[in-house]
XYZ file of C-alpha atoms in Angstrom:
324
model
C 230.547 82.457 19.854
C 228.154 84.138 22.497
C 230.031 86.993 24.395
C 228.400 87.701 27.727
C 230.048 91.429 27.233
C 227.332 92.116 24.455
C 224.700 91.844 26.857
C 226.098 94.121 29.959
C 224.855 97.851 29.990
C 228.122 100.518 30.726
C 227.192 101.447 33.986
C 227.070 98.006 34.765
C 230.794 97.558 33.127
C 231.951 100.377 34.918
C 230.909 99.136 38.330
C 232.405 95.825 37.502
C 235.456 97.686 36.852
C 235.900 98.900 40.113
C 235.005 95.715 41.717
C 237.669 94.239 39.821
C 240.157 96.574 41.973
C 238.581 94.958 44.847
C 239.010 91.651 44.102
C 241.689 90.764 42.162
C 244.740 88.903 42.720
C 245.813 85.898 44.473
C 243.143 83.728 43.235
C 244.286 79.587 43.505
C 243.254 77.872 39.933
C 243.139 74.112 40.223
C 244.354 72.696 36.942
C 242.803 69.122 36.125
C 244.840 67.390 33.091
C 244.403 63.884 31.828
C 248.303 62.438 32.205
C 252.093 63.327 32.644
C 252.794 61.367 29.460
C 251.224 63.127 26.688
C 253.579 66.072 25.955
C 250.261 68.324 25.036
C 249.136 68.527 28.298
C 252.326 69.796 29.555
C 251.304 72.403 27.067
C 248.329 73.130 28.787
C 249.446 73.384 32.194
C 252.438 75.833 31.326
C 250.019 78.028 29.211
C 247.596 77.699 32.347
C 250.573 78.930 34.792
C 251.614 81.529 32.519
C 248.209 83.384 32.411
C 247.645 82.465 36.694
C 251.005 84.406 36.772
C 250.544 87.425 34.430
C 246.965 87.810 36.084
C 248.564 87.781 39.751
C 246.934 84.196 40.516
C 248.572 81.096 41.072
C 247.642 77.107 39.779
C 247.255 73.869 41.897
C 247.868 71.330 39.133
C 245.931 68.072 39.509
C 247.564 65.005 37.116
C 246.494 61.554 37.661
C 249.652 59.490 38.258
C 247.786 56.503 35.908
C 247.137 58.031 32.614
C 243.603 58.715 32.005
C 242.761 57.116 35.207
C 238.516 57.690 35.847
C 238.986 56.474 39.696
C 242.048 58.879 40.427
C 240.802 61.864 39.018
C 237.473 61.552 41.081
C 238.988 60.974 44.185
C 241.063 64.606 42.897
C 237.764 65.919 42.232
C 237.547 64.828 46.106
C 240.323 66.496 47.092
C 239.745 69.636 45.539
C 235.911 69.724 46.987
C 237.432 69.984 50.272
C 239.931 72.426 49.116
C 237.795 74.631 47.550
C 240.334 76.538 44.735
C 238.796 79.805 43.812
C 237.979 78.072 40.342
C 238.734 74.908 38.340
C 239.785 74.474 35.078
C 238.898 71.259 33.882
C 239.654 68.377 31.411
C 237.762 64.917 32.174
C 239.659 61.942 31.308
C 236.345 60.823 30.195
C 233.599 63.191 29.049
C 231.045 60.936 30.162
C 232.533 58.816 33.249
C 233.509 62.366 35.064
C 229.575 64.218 34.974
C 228.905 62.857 38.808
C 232.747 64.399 38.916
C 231.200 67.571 37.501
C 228.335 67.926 39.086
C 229.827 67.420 42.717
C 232.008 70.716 41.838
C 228.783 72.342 40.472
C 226.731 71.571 43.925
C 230.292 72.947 45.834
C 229.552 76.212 44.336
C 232.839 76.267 42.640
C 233.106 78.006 39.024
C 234.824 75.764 36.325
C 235.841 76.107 32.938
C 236.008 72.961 30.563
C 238.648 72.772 28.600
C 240.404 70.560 25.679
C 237.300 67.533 25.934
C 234.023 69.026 26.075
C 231.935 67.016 29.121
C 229.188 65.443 28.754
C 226.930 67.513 31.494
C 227.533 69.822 34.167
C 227.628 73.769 34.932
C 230.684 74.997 33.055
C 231.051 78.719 33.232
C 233.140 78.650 29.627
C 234.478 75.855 27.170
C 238.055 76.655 25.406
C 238.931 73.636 22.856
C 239.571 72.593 19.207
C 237.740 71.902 16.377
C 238.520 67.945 16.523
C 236.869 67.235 13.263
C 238.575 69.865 11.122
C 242.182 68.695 12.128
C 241.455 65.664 11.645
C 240.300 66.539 8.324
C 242.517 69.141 7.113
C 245.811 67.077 8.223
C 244.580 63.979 6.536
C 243.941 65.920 3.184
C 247.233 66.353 3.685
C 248.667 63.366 4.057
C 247.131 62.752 0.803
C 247.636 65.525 -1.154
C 251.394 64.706 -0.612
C 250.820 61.103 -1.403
C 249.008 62.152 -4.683
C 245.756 61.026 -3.549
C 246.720 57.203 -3.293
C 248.337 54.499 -1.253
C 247.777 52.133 1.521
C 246.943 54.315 4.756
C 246.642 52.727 8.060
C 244.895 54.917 11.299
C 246.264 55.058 14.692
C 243.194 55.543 17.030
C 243.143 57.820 20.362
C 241.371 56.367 23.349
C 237.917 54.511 21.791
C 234.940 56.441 22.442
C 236.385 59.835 23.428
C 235.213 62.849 21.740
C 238.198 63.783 20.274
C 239.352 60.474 19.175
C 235.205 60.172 17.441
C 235.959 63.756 16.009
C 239.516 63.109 14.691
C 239.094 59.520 13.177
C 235.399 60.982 11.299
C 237.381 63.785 9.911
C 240.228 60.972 8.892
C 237.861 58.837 7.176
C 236.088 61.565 5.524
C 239.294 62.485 3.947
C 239.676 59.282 2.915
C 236.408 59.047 0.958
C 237.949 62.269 -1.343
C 240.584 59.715 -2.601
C 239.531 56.653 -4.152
C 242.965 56.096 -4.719
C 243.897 55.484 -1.359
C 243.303 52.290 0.666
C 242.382 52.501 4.396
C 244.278 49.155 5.434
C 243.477 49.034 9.213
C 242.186 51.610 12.087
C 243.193 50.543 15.642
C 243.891 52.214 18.960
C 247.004 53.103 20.582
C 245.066 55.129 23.140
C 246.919 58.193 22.708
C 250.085 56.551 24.003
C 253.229 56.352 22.466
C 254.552 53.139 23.228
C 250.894 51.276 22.371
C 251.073 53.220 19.428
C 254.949 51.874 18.637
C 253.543 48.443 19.182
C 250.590 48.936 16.838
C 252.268 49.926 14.299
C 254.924 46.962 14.679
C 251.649 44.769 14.941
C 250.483 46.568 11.616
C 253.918 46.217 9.585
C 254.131 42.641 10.522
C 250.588 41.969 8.346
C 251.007 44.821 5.623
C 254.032 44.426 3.109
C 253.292 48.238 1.981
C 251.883 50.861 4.043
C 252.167 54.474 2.676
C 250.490 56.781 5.159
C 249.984 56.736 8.616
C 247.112 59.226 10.257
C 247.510 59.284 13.755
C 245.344 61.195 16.223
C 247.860 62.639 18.130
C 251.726 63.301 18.140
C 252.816 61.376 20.544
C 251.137 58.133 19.109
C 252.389 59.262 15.288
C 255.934 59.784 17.052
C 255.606 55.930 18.127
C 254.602 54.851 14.559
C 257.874 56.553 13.459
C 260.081 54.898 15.663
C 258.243 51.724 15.009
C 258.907 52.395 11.574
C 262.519 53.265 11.935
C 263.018 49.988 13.669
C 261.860 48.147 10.581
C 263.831 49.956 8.281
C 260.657 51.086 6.679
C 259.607 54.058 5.329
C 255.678 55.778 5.461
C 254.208 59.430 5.462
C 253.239 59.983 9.311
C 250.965 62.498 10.525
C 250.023 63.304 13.812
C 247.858 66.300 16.026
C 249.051 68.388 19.200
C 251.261 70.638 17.500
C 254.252 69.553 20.321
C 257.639 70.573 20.338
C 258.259 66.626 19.798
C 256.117 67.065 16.923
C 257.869 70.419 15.820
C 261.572 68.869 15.995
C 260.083 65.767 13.967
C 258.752 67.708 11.081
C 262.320 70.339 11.061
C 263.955 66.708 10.971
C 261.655 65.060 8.217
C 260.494 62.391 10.297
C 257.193 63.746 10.606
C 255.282 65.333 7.549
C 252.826 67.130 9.664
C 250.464 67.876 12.800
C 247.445 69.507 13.670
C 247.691 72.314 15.894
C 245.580 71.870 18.824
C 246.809 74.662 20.682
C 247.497 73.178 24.023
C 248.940 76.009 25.420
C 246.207 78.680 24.234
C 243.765 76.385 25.943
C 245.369 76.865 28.819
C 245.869 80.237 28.735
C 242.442 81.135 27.916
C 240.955 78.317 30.230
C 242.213 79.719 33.196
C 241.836 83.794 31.736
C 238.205 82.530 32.203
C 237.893 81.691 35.013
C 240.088 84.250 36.319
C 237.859 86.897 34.551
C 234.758 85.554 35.870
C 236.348 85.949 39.708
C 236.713 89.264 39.449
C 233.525 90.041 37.251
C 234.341 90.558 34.109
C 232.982 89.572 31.178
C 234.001 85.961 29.321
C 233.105 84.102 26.263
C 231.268 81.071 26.862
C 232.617 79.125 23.904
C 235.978 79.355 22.065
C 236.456 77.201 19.715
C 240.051 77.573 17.942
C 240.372 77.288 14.378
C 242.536 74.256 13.203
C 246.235 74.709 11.440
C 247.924 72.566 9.424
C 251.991 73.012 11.034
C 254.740 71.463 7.993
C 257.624 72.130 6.951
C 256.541 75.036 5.294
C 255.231 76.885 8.485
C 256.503 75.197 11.591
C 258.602 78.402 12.316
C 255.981 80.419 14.600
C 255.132 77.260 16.574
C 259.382 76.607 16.830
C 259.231 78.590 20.147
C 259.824 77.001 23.497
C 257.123 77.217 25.654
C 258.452 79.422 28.530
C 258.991 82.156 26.082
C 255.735 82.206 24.450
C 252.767 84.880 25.125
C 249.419 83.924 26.447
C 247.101 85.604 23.957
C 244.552 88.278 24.645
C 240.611 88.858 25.913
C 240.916 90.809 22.488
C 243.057 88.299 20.221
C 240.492 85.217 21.767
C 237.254 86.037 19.595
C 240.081 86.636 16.377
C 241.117 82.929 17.482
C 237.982 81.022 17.634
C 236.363 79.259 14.715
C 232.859 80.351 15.770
């Protein structure tokens, strides 16, 4: 974790301090998300509203209305060019497809802060995401620790390709190699959707008599498998990653066994804290990283809170929350 702070003399704090008077409030945050139909980045954008309001800013949320759509969120990028927010906090729907995206907000002079899935290139002023590997990991250990190390497993791929699907589905498989008990029956995408995810698993149950455990890379697809699974009358350890409320009711329920928490709405929080920070000169981290958690039935209680009551954390508490 670099911290820009460690590198600023006092007198130069101090004067930032008083600049800060100056300048803050009423900043305009554009928000870029990937889709309206994964619950996490609902997440996002209310933890990214509820820092813009605690910090006396507001957000301009950009969402294309075709999930993950590359063409709609350039022509946002577009838009927002010609707007000119006071910052941008952004998620590509493709790390690699969005860099031209990128670096037409770089040569606008605009500061951005990537968040959630880390671009390929461009000028960010701070990254704020998870540790895609680890959850991936840690929740598949899980899965079979609770299955006693065996059992037919089948994975439910993100969007092929994207950094957090690569991540998620490495950390899966590694997993897998701890247990040569455990069979890895198929690995397909539902593209982070629910109802291709539903359909994949139907597609799955159709040619596998016995699946055991299902390792999804997110909750909304492993919430899919489940009711794919319900409609069969069949039963299977599911796992999934967001740490959603969906996911949350799911494991109080039993449906779900557990999820990764990705911390959507810290990421938005923090996302827009720096670039907030950075508007009215003070100091930000230039990578946070958060550490992964394993939410089950065991734990779920802290993350059991809805999201317009939760607290945006810290400057202070960010640094305790990142893995680096």
């Amino acid at each position: 974790m670099k911290r820009t702070l460690s590198y600023m003399a006092m007198p130069l704090l101090m004067a930032a301090a008083f600049t800060t008077q100056a300048r803050a409030d009423g900043e305009t945050i554009a928000v870029f998300t990937k889709n309206q139909t994964n619950p996490f980045f609902q997440t996002v954008r209310v933890g990214a509203d509820n820092m813009a309001k605690t910090l006396n800013a507001k957000t301009l949320q950009y969402i294309p209305t075709k999930p993950d759509s590359i063409p709609e969120q350039l022509s946002q990028i577009e838009d927002v060019v010609v707007k000119k927010p006071s910052a941008i906090v952004f998620t590509p729907v493709d790390y690699k497809a969005m860099v031209p995206g990128v670096e037409k907000i770089n040569e606008a002079k605009i500061p951005v802060v990537n968040i959630t899935d880390r671009s390929a290139g461009g000028k960010f002023l701070s990254f704020v995401g998870a540790d895609d590997y680890s959850l991936g990991l840690e929740t598949a250990r899980f899965l079979l620790k609770t299955l006693g190390g065996k059992g037919n497993i089948v994975i439910i791929e993100g969007v092929k390709g994207s950094l957090t699907n690569v991540d998620r589905v490495r950390g899966f498989n590694d997993a897998l190699k701890e247990a040569p008990g455990a069979k890895l029956l198929a690995s397909q995408p539902g593209n982070y959707q629910r109802l291709q995810a539903l359909q994949v698993m139907e597609n799955l149950m159709q040619s596998n008599s016995q699946i055991d455990g299902v390792l999804a890379a997110n909750d909304a697809m492993a919430v899919g498998a489940i009711e794919a699974l319900d409609g069969a009358n069949r039963k299977a350890q599911v796992i999934g990653i967001n740490g959603t409320k969906e996911a949350i009711d799911a494991i109080k329920s039993g449906k779900l066994l557990a999820s990764g928490d990705y911390n959507g709405f810290a990421q938005g929080c923090l996302g827009t804290m720096m670039a907030i920070r950075s508007l009215r000169n003070q100091p930000v981290i230039s990578e946070i990283v958060l550490k992964p958690t394993v939410i089950t039935k065991d734990n779920y209680q802290p993350f059991d809170v809805p999201l317009e009551q939760r607290t945006c954390p810290t400057f202070e508490d960010a640094g305790k929350l990142s893995a680096k």
